[in-house]
CSV table of C-alpha atoms and ligand atoms in Angstrom, one decimal:
chain,number,residue,atom,x,y,z
A,8,LYS,CA,-88.4,-105.0,97.5
A,9,THR,CA,-90.4,-103.3,100.3
A,10,PHE,CA,-91.0,-99.6,100.6
A,11,ILE,CA,-92.5,-97.4,103.3
A,12,VAL,CA,-93.8,-94.0,102.3
A,13,ILE,CA,-94.4,-91.6,105.2
A,14,GLY,CA,-96.8,-88.8,104.3
A,15,ALA,CA,-99.8,-89.2,102.0
A,16,GLY,CA,-100.2,-85.7,100.6
A,17,ILE,CA,-100.0,-85.5,96.8
A,18,LEU,CA,-96.3,-86.3,96.8
A,19,GLY,CA,-96.4,-89.4,98.9
A,20,ALA,CA,-99.6,-90.6,97.4
A,21,SER,CA,-98.2,-90.3,93.9
A,22,SER,CA,-95.0,-92.0,94.9
A,23,ALA,CA,-96.8,-94.9,96.6
A,24,PHE,CA,-99.1,-95.3,93.6
A,25,HIS,CA,-96.3,-95.5,91.1
A,26,LEU,CA,-94.3,-98.0,93.4
A,27,ALA,CA,-97.4,-100.2,93.9
A,28,LYS,CA,-97.9,-100.2,90.1
A,29,THR,CA,-94.6,-101.9,89.6
A,30,GLY,CA,-95.7,-104.8,92.0
A,31,ALA,CA,-93.4,-103.6,94.8
A,32,LYS,CA,-94.7,-104.0,98.4
A,33,VAL,CA,-95.6,-100.6,99.7
A,34,TYR,CA,-96.8,-99.3,103.1
A,35,LEU,CA,-98.2,-95.8,102.9
A,36,ILE,CA,-98.4,-94.2,106.3
A,37,ASP,CA,-100.3,-90.9,107.1
A,38,ARG,CA,-101.5,-89.3,110.3
A,39,ASN,CA,-104.2,-87.2,108.7
A,40,GLU,CA,-102.7,-83.8,109.6
A,41,PRO,CA,-105.7,-81.4,109.5
A,42,GLY,CA,-103.5,-78.8,107.8
A,43,GLN,CA,-102.3,-81.1,105.0
A,44,ALA,CA,-101.5,-78.8,102.1
A,45,THR,CA,-103.0,-81.2,99.5
A,46,ASP,CA,-106.3,-81.4,101.2
A,47,ALA,CA,-106.8,-77.6,101.4
A,48,ALA,CA,-105.6,-77.0,97.9
A,49,ALA,CA,-107.7,-76.5,94.8
A,50,GLY,CA,-105.9,-74.8,92.1
A,51,ILE,CA,-104.5,-74.3,88.7
A,52,ILE,CA,-102.2,-76.3,86.5
A,53,CYS,CA,-100.8,-73.5,84.3
A,54,PRO,CA,-97.0,-73.0,84.8
A,55,TRP,CA,-96.4,-71.5,81.4
A,56,LEU,CA,-97.2,-67.8,82.1
A,57,THR,CA,-94.9,-67.6,85.1
A,58,GLN,CA,-92.4,-64.8,85.3
A,59,ARG,CA,-90.2,-66.8,87.7
A,60,ARG,CA,-86.8,-67.2,86.2
A,61,ASN,CA,-85.6,-70.3,88.1
A,62,GLN,CA,-85.0,-72.9,85.4
A,63,ALA,CA,-84.7,-75.8,87.8
A,64,TRP,CA,-88.1,-74.9,89.2
A,65,TYR,CA,-89.7,-74.4,85.8
A,66,LYS,CA,-88.4,-77.8,84.6
A,67,LEU,CA,-90.4,-79.5,87.4
A,68,ALA,CA,-93.5,-77.3,86.9
A,69,LYS,CA,-93.5,-77.8,83.1
A,70,GLU,CA,-93.0,-81.6,83.3
A,71,GLY,CA,-95.5,-81.8,86.1
A,72,ALA,CA,-98.2,-80.1,84.0
A,73,LYS,CA,-97.4,-82.4,81.0
A,74,TYR,CA,-97.5,-85.6,83.1
A,75,TYR,CA,-101.1,-85.1,84.1
A,76,SER,CA,-102.5,-86.5,80.9
A,77,THR,CA,-100.7,-89.8,81.5
A,78,LEU,CA,-101.5,-89.9,85.2
A,79,ILE,CA,-105.2,-89.4,84.7
A,80,GLN,CA,-105.2,-92.2,82.1
A,81,LEU,CA,-103.5,-94.5,84.5
A,82,LEU,CA,-105.9,-93.7,87.3
A,83,GLU,CA,-108.9,-94.3,84.9
A,84,GLU,CA,-107.4,-97.7,84.0
A,85,ASP,CA,-107.6,-98.4,87.7
A,86,GLY,CA,-111.2,-97.3,87.8
A,87,GLU,CA,-110.5,-93.9,89.4
A,88,MET,CA,-112.8,-91.6,87.5
A,89,ASN,CA,-113.1,-88.8,89.9
A,90,SER,CA,-109.6,-87.4,90.1
A,91,GLY,CA,-110.7,-83.8,90.4
A,92,TYR,CA,-108.7,-82.8,87.3
A,93,LYS,CA,-110.2,-81.2,84.2
A,94,LYS,CA,-108.6,-79.4,81.3
A,95,VAL,CA,-110.9,-76.4,81.3
A,96,GLY,CA,-108.4,-73.9,80.1
A,97,ALA,CA,-107.3,-70.7,81.9
A,98,ILE,CA,-107.8,-67.0,81.2
A,99,SER,CA,-105.1,-64.7,82.4
A,100,ILE,CA,-107.0,-61.3,82.6
A,101,HIS,CA,-105.8,-57.7,82.6
A,102,THR,CA,-107.0,-54.2,81.9
A,103,ASP,CA,-103.6,-53.2,80.3
A,104,GLU,CA,-103.4,-54.5,76.8
A,105,MET,CA,-99.5,-54.1,76.8
A,106,LYS,CA,-99.3,-56.4,79.7
A,107,LEU,CA,-101.4,-58.9,77.8
A,108,ASP,CA,-99.1,-58.5,74.8
A,109,LYS,CA,-96.2,-59.4,76.9
A,110,MET,CA,-98.1,-62.4,78.4
A,111,GLU,CA,-99.1,-63.6,75.0
A,112,GLU,CA,-95.5,-63.3,73.8
A,113,ARG,CA,-94.3,-65.3,76.8
A,114,ALA,CA,-96.9,-68.0,76.2
A,115,TYR,CA,-95.8,-68.4,72.5
A,116,LYS,CA,-92.2,-68.6,73.6
A,117,ARG,CA,-93.0,-71.3,76.2
A,118,LYS,CA,-95.1,-73.2,73.7
A,119,GLU,CA,-92.0,-74.0,71.6
A,120,ASP,CA,-91.0,-76.7,74.1
A,121,ALA,CA,-94.4,-77.2,75.8
A,122,PRO,CA,-96.9,-77.8,73.1
A,123,GLU,CA,-99.2,-79.3,75.8
A,124,LEU,CA,-100.2,-75.7,76.7
A,125,GLY,CA,-102.5,-75.9,73.7
A,126,GLU,CA,-104.0,-73.0,71.9
A,127,ILE,CA,-103.1,-69.5,72.8
A,128,SER,CA,-105.8,-66.8,72.0
A,129,ARG,CA,-106.4,-63.3,72.8
A,130,ILE,CA,-110.0,-62.6,73.9
A,131,SER,CA,-112.1,-59.5,74.4
A,132,SER,CA,-113.6,-58.5,77.7
A,133,SER,CA,-117.1,-59.6,76.4
A,134,SER,CA,-115.7,-63.0,75.4
A,135,ALA,CA,-114.0,-63.3,78.8
A,136,LYS,CA,-117.4,-62.6,80.5
A,137,GLU,CA,-119.1,-65.2,78.4
A,138,LEU,CA,-116.6,-67.8,79.6
A,139,PHE,CA,-116.8,-66.7,83.2
A,140,PRO,CA,-120.1,-64.7,83.8
A,141,PRO,CA,-119.3,-63.2,87.2
A,142,LEU,CA,-116.3,-61.3,85.9
A,143,ALA,CA,-116.1,-57.5,85.8
A,144,ASP,CA,-116.7,-55.9,82.5
A,145,ASN,CA,-113.3,-54.5,81.8
A,146,TYR,CA,-110.9,-57.5,81.6
A,147,SER,CA,-109.7,-58.8,78.3
A,148,ALA,CA,-107.5,-61.9,78.5
A,149,VAL,CA,-105.1,-64.4,77.1
A,150,HIS,CA,-106.7,-67.8,76.9
A,151,ILE,CA,-104.6,-70.9,77.3
A,152,SER,CA,-106.5,-74.0,76.3
A,153,GLY,CA,-104.3,-76.6,77.9
A,154,ALA,CA,-104.5,-75.2,81.4
A,155,ALA,CA,-106.4,-77.2,84.0
A,156,ARG,CA,-108.0,-77.1,87.3
A,157,VAL,CA,-107.4,-79.6,90.0
A,158,ASN,CA,-109.0,-80.5,93.3
A,159,GLY,CA,-106.2,-81.6,95.6
A,160,ARG,CA,-108.5,-83.6,97.9
A,161,ALA,CA,-110.0,-85.6,95.1
A,162,LEU,CA,-106.8,-86.3,93.3
A,163,ARG,CA,-105.0,-87.4,96.5
A,164,GLN,CA,-108.0,-89.7,97.2
A,165,SER,CA,-107.8,-91.2,93.7
A,166,LEU,CA,-104.1,-91.8,94.1
A,167,VAL,CA,-104.4,-93.5,97.4
A,168,ASN,CA,-107.4,-95.6,96.1
A,169,ALA,CA,-105.4,-96.7,93.1
A,170,ALA,CA,-102.3,-97.4,95.2
A,171,ARG,CA,-104.5,-99.7,97.4
A,172,LYS,CA,-106.0,-101.4,94.4
A,173,ASN,CA,-102.4,-102.2,93.3
A,174,GLY,CA,-101.6,-103.8,96.6
A,175,ALA,CA,-100.3,-100.9,98.8
A,176,VAL,CA,-101.2,-101.1,102.5
A,177,ILE,CA,-102.6,-97.9,103.9
A,178,ILE,CA,-101.8,-97.2,107.5
A,179,GLN,CA,-103.2,-94.4,109.6
A,180,GLY,CA,-101.1,-93.0,112.4
A,181,ASN,CA,-98.0,-91.1,113.4
A,182,ALA,CA,-94.8,-92.6,112.0
A,183,GLN,CA,-91.4,-92.5,113.6
A,184,LEU,CA,-88.2,-93.7,111.9
A,185,ILE,CA,-86.5,-96.8,113.0
A,186,TYR,CA,-82.8,-96.6,112.4
A,187,ASN,CA,-79.5,-98.2,113.3
A,188,ALA,CA,-76.0,-97.0,112.8
A,189,GLY,CA,-76.6,-94.6,109.9
A,190,LYS,CA,-79.2,-96.8,108.3
A,191,VAL,CA,-83.0,-96.2,108.3
A,192,ILE,CA,-84.6,-99.6,108.4
A,193,GLY,CA,-88.3,-98.9,109.0
A,194,ALA,CA,-91.0,-97.0,110.7
A,195,LYS,CA,-92.9,-97.4,113.9
A,196,VAL,CA,-96.6,-96.5,114.1
A,197,GLU,CA,-97.8,-96.6,117.7
A,198,GLU,CA,-96.6,-100.0,118.9
A,199,GLU,CA,-96.3,-101.6,115.5
A,200,SER,CA,-93.0,-101.7,113.5
A,201,PHE,CA,-92.7,-101.9,109.7
A,202,PHE,CA,-89.5,-102.7,107.9
A,203,ALA,CA,-88.5,-101.8,104.4
A,204,ASP,CA,-85.5,-101.6,102.0
A,205,GLN,CA,-86.2,-97.9,101.5
A,206,VAL,CA,-88.1,-95.4,103.6
A,207,ILE,CA,-89.4,-92.5,101.7
A,208,VAL,CA,-90.2,-89.3,103.7
A,209,THR,CA,-92.8,-87.1,102.1
A,210,ALA,CA,-94.1,-85.5,105.2
A,211,GLY,CA,-94.5,-82.0,103.9
A,212,ALA,CA,-94.2,-79.1,106.4
A,213,TRP,CA,-93.9,-81.7,109.2
A,214,ALA,CA,-90.8,-83.4,107.9
A,215,HIS,CA,-88.6,-81.7,110.3
A,216,GLU,CA,-89.8,-83.4,113.4
A,217,LEU,CA,-89.6,-86.8,111.8
A,218,LEU,CA,-86.0,-86.3,110.9
A,219,LYS,CA,-84.8,-84.6,114.1
A,220,PRO,CA,-84.1,-87.9,116.0
A,221,LEU,CA,-81.5,-88.7,113.3
A,222,GLY,CA,-79.6,-85.6,114.4
A,223,VAL,CA,-80.7,-83.7,111.2
A,224,ASN,CA,-82.2,-80.2,111.1
A,225,PHE,CA,-84.3,-80.3,108.0
A,226,LEU,CA,-84.9,-76.8,106.7
A,227,VAL,CA,-88.6,-76.8,105.8
A,228,SER,CA,-90.8,-73.9,106.6
A,229,SER,CA,-94.5,-73.7,106.4
A,230,GLN,CA,-96.7,-71.1,104.8
A,231,ARG,CA,-100.3,-70.9,105.7
A,232,GLY,CA,-102.9,-70.7,102.9
A,233,GLN,CA,-106.5,-69.9,103.6
A,234,ILE,CA,-108.9,-70.6,100.7
A,235,VAL,CA,-112.6,-70.1,100.4
A,236,HIS,CA,-115.3,-72.2,98.8
A,237,LEU,CA,-118.4,-70.5,97.6
A,238,ARG,CA,-121.7,-71.7,96.1
A,239,LEU,CA,-123.0,-70.0,93.0
A,240,ASN,CA,-126.5,-71.1,92.2
A,241,ASP,CA,-128.2,-71.2,88.8
A,242,TYR,CA,-125.1,-71.7,86.6
A,243,ASP,CA,-123.5,-74.8,85.1
A,244,THR,CA,-120.0,-74.0,86.1
A,245,SER,CA,-118.4,-77.4,85.1
A,246,ASN,CA,-116.5,-76.0,82.1
A,247,TRP,CA,-115.6,-72.5,83.4
A,248,PRO,CA,-111.9,-71.7,82.9
A,249,VAL,CA,-109.6,-70.9,85.7
A,250,ILE,CA,-109.2,-67.1,86.2
A,251,ILE,CA,-105.6,-65.8,86.7
A,252,PRO,CA,-106.0,-62.2,87.7
A,253,PRO,CA,-103.2,-59.5,87.8
A,254,ASN,CA,-103.0,-59.9,91.6
A,255,ASN,CA,-101.7,-63.0,93.3
A,256,GLN,CA,-105.0,-64.7,93.7
A,257,TYR,CA,-107.1,-67.1,91.5
A,258,ILE,CA,-110.7,-68.1,90.9
A,259,LEU,CA,-111.9,-71.4,89.7
A,260,ALA,CA,-115.0,-73.5,89.6
A,261,LEU,CA,-115.1,-77.1,90.7
A,262,GLU,CA,-117.3,-79.9,89.2
A,263,ASP,CA,-120.0,-79.6,91.9
A,264,GLY,CA,-120.7,-75.9,91.3
A,265,SER,CA,-118.5,-74.5,93.9
A,266,ILE,CA,-116.4,-71.5,93.2
A,267,VAL,CA,-113.0,-71.5,94.9
A,268,ILE,CA,-111.3,-68.2,95.7
A,269,GLY,CA,-108.0,-67.5,97.3
A,270,THR,CA,-105.5,-67.8,98.6
A,271,THR,CA,-103.4,-66.2,101.4
A,272,HIS,CA,-99.6,-66.7,101.6
A,273,GLU,CA,-98.8,-66.2,105.3
A,274,ASP,CA,-95.3,-66.9,106.5
A,275,ASP,CA,-94.2,-67.4,110.1
A,276,LYS,CA,-97.7,-68.4,111.4
A,277,GLY,CA,-96.5,-71.7,112.7
A,278,PHE,CA,-99.2,-74.4,112.4
A,279,ASP,CA,-102.0,-72.3,113.8
A,280,ARG,CA,-104.9,-73.5,111.6
A,281,ILE,CA,-107.3,-70.7,112.1
A,282,VAL,CA,-109.4,-68.7,109.6
A,283,THR,CA,-108.6,-65.0,110.2
A,284,VAL,CA,-110.4,-61.7,109.6
A,285,GLY,CA,-107.4,-60.4,107.7
A,286,GLY,CA,-107.2,-63.5,105.5
A,287,LEU,CA,-110.8,-63.5,104.6
A,288,HIS,CA,-110.7,-59.7,104.0
A,289,GLU,CA,-107.8,-60.1,101.6
A,290,ILE,CA,-109.5,-63.0,99.7
A,291,PHE,CA,-112.9,-61.4,99.4
A,292,ASP,CA,-111.6,-58.0,98.6
A,293,LYS,CA,-109.4,-59.2,95.7
A,294,ALA,CA,-112.0,-61.7,94.4
A,295,LEU,CA,-114.7,-59.1,94.3
A,296,SER,CA,-112.5,-56.6,92.5
A,297,ILE,CA,-112.2,-59.1,89.7
A,298,ALA,CA,-115.6,-60.8,89.8
A,299,PRO,CA,-118.1,-58.5,91.5
A,300,ASP,CA,-121.1,-60.8,90.7
A,301,LEU,CA,-119.8,-63.2,93.3
A,302,TYR,CA,-121.2,-60.8,95.9
A,303,ASP,CA,-124.4,-62.8,96.6
A,304,CYS,CA,-122.7,-66.3,96.7
A,305,GLU,CA,-123.1,-68.4,99.7
A,306,VAL,CA,-119.8,-68.9,101.7
A,307,VAL,CA,-119.6,-72.6,102.2
A,308,GLU,CA,-116.3,-73.2,103.9
A,309,THR,CA,-112.7,-72.0,104.3
A,310,ARG,CA,-109.9,-74.5,104.2
A,311,VAL,CA,-106.5,-73.9,105.7
A,312,GLY,CA,-103.3,-75.7,104.7
A,313,PHE,CA,-99.6,-75.4,105.2
A,314,ARG,CA,-97.4,-75.2,102.1
A,315,PRO,CA,-94.0,-76.7,102.6
A,316,PHE,CA,-91.0,-74.6,101.4
A,317,THR,CA,-87.4,-75.6,101.3
A,318,PRO,CA,-84.5,-73.1,100.9
A,319,GLY,CA,-84.5,-71.1,97.7
A,320,PHE,CA,-88.2,-71.9,97.2
A,321,LEU,CA,-87.0,-75.0,95.2
A,322,PRO,CA,-88.1,-78.5,95.9
A,323,VAL,CA,-85.5,-81.1,97.0
A,324,ILE,CA,-85.4,-84.8,96.1
A,325,GLY,CA,-82.9,-87.6,96.8
A,326,PRO,CA,-81.2,-89.6,99.5
A,327,LEU,CA,-80.5,-88.1,102.9
A,328,PRO,CA,-76.8,-87.4,103.1
A,329,GLY,CA,-75.0,-89.5,105.7
A,330,PHE,CA,-77.8,-92.1,105.9
A,331,GLU,CA,-78.7,-95.2,104.0
A,332,GLY,CA,-82.2,-96.5,103.3
A,333,VAL,CA,-84.0,-93.1,103.3
A,334,LEU,CA,-85.1,-90.9,100.5
A,335,ILE,CA,-86.7,-87.5,100.9
A,336,ALA,CA,-88.7,-85.2,98.7
A,337,ASN,CA,-90.2,-81.9,99.9
A,338,GLY,CA,-90.5,-78.2,99.2
A,339,LEU,CA,-93.3,-78.2,96.7
A,340,GLY,CA,-94.4,-74.8,98.0
A,341,ALA,CA,-97.1,-73.0,96.1
A,342,SER,CA,-96.9,-75.3,93.0
A,343,GLY,CA,-97.2,-78.7,94.5
A,344,LEU,CA,-100.4,-79.7,92.8
A,345,THR,CA,-98.6,-79.1,89.5
A,346,ILE,CA,-95.3,-80.7,90.5
A,347,GLY,CA,-96.4,-83.4,92.9
A,348,PRO,CA,-97.6,-86.2,90.7
A,349,TYR,CA,-94.5,-86.0,88.5
A,350,LEU,CA,-92.1,-85.7,91.3
A,351,GLY,CA,-93.7,-88.6,93.0
A,352,LEU,CA,-93.1,-90.7,89.8
A,353,GLU,CA,-89.5,-89.7,89.8
A,354,LEU,CA,-89.2,-90.5,93.5
A,355,ALA,CA,-90.6,-94.0,92.9
A,356,LYS,CA,-88.0,-94.5,90.1
A,357,LEU,CA,-85.2,-93.4,92.4
A,358,ALA,CA,-86.4,-95.8,95.1
A,359,LEU,CA,-86.4,-98.6,92.6
A,360,GLY,CA,-82.9,-97.8,91.5
A,361,LYS,CA,-84.1,-96.8,88.0
A,362,SER,CA,-82.7,-93.8,86.1
A,363,VAL,CA,-84.6,-90.5,86.5
A,364,ASP,CA,-85.4,-87.8,84.0
A,365,ILE,CA,-84.3,-84.9,86.2
A,366,ASP,CA,-80.8,-83.6,87.1
A,367,LEU,CA,-80.8,-84.6,90.8
A,368,SER,CA,-77.8,-82.2,91.6
A,369,LEU,CA,-80.2,-79.3,91.1
A,370,TYR,CA,-82.5,-80.5,93.9
A,371,ASP,CA,-80.0,-81.8,96.4
A,372,VAL,CA,-81.4,-82.6,99.8
A,373,GLY,CA,-78.0,-81.7,101.3
A,374,GLY,CA,-79.0,-78.0,100.6
A,375,ALA,CA,-81.9,-78.3,103.0
A,376,ILE,CA,-80.2,-79.9,106.0
A,377,GLU,CA,-77.9,-78.9,108.9
A,378,LEU,CA,-76.5,-81.4,111.3
A,379,LEU,CA,-77.6,-80.9,114.9
A,380,LYS,CA,-74.8,-80.8,117.4
B,9,FAD,P1,-98.9,-82.3,102.3
B,9,FAD,O1,-100.0,-82.4,101.3
B,9,FAD,O2,-98.9,-81.3,103.4
B,9,FAD,O3,-98.8,-83.8,102.9
B,9,FAD,C1,-97.9,-84.1,104.0
B,9,FAD,C2,-98.5,-85.3,104.7
B,9,FAD,O4,-97.5,-85.8,105.6
B,9,FAD,C3,-99.7,-85.0,105.5
B,9,FAD,O5,-100.8,-85.7,105.1
B,9,FAD,C4,-99.3,-85.4,107.0
B,9,FAD,O6,-100.4,-86.1,107.7
B,9,FAD,C5,-98.2,-86.4,106.7
B,9,FAD,N1,-97.3,-86.5,107.8
B,9,FAD,C6,-96.4,-85.6,108.3
B,9,FAD,N2,-95.6,-86.1,109.3
B,9,FAD,C7,-96.1,-87.4,109.5
B,9,FAD,C8,-95.7,-88.4,110.4
B,9,FAD,N3,-94.7,-88.3,111.3
B,9,FAD,N4,-96.4,-89.6,110.3
B,9,FAD,C9,-97.3,-89.8,109.4
B,9,FAD,N5,-97.7,-88.8,108.5
B,9,FAD,C10,-97.1,-87.7,108.5
B,9,FAD,N6,-100.3,-76.0,94.1
B,9,FAD,C11,-100.5,-75.8,92.8
B,9,FAD,O7,-99.7,-76.3,92.0
B,9,FAD,N7,-101.5,-75.0,92.3
B,9,FAD,C12,-102.3,-74.4,93.2
B,9,FAD,O8,-103.3,-73.7,92.7
B,9,FAD,C13,-102.2,-74.6,94.6
B,9,FAD,N8,-103.0,-74.0,95.4
B,9,FAD,C14,-102.8,-74.1,96.8
B,9,FAD,C15,-103.8,-73.6,97.7
B,9,FAD,C16,-103.6,-73.7,99.1
B,9,FAD,C17,-104.6,-73.1,100.0
B,9,FAD,C18,-102.5,-74.5,99.6
B,9,FAD,C19,-102.3,-74.7,101.1
B,9,FAD,C20,-101.6,-75.1,98.7
B,9,FAD,C21,-101.8,-74.9,97.3
B,9,FAD,N9,-100.9,-75.5,96.4
B,9,FAD,C22,-101.1,-75.3,95.0
B,9,FAD,C23,-99.6,-76.1,96.9
B,9,FAD,C24,-99.8,-77.7,97.1
B,9,FAD,O9,-101.0,-77.9,97.7
B,9,FAD,C25,-98.7,-78.1,98.0
B,9,FAD,O10,-97.4,-77.8,97.4
B,9,FAD,C26,-98.7,-79.7,98.0
B,9,FAD,O11,-100.0,-80.2,98.4
B,9,FAD,C27,-97.7,-80.2,99.1
B,9,FAD,O12,-97.8,-81.7,99.1
B,9,FAD,P2,-97.0,-82.6,100.1
B,9,FAD,O13,-97.5,-84.0,99.7
B,9,FAD,O14,-95.5,-82.3,100.0
B,9,FAD,O15,-97.5,-82.2,101.5
């Protein structure tokens, strides 16, 4: 069977990799959107402390975090050693011991069916500072040993490389769907046409325009995220844990000594990929209130990406209602690094006609479309 995957962010790259691994013929098409969410993202894999109550979302996040160990092994077997993933643990910090009690309780409860979260320990402010020296003096923490950091750019590249090694053909350019009487049969990239048994649309925040010619209004919205990379000299940061502060930001160290701080969550900004005064102000202000010793760091770059959200902040996956030959997955929102590799695996299974491990009715694509008149 032949498959076309449109969109090589983390979701499409994972899907193409898993399809190619089965020996299927795969075309992976991407037009290198500069605002690709995956490329801008560097983040945390630690879904277990969340206070979000949506079980359908949590299932994906939990399975996603768990799947990483298998994925990294598969990538290493294909010679991809720089996946940007490392289980460095996370410390969720607070000045309020009661809040930390609650967090610890939540972690133990979640551990019952997620042993992969590892060891849970309560640490003093001085231990927290030993683990992450730029931290302010007054934060104690809950330490979660199974949490990880991941660099979206590196992981995506590893997945694409491994897909190629398994026979996938990587095509750069803008794809348009080729369809005929309710059936999607391929994709056109500039003047070249490609045909497949199934076309998989993983086009993130840009999926709407791809599906519009089918008479479908796909309800995906984009949320801008600005994120800043700093350089902290004179420290070996390679094993520093991810910092989860009481505000909605995070701080993490990458392999190369960069410190990543962010991010903004800006709705209704369209696809304007600019770095703003307000965005940087928020990021610096919040980061310095947590880790004042970052003050003298060099600012290396700011990345901007667009997170794709579908209705209810819940991902969708499955066939496009009313059409044959096309599968969609989207809506990874703010947790796509966590969910993406796993959902890409499930998407590959779905395309191959294999049974999947998730209840598809919870993530129905029909909930994210309107028919255009
Ligand atoms: P994208 O990565 O946006 O990929 C979509 C791709 O489709 C693009 O490459 C584009 O070129 C391609 N495309 C679109 N239309 C076409 C077309 N017509 N033809 C060809 N190609 C097309 N998640 C976490 O779990 N933890 C985090 O800490 C975290 N931090 C984040 C920080 C920032 C700043 C941002 C922006 C996101 C963060 N996320 C995080 C969320 C995560 O990055 C996203 O949910 C995820 O990357 C979305 O992946 P995707 O593959 O669906 O979309």
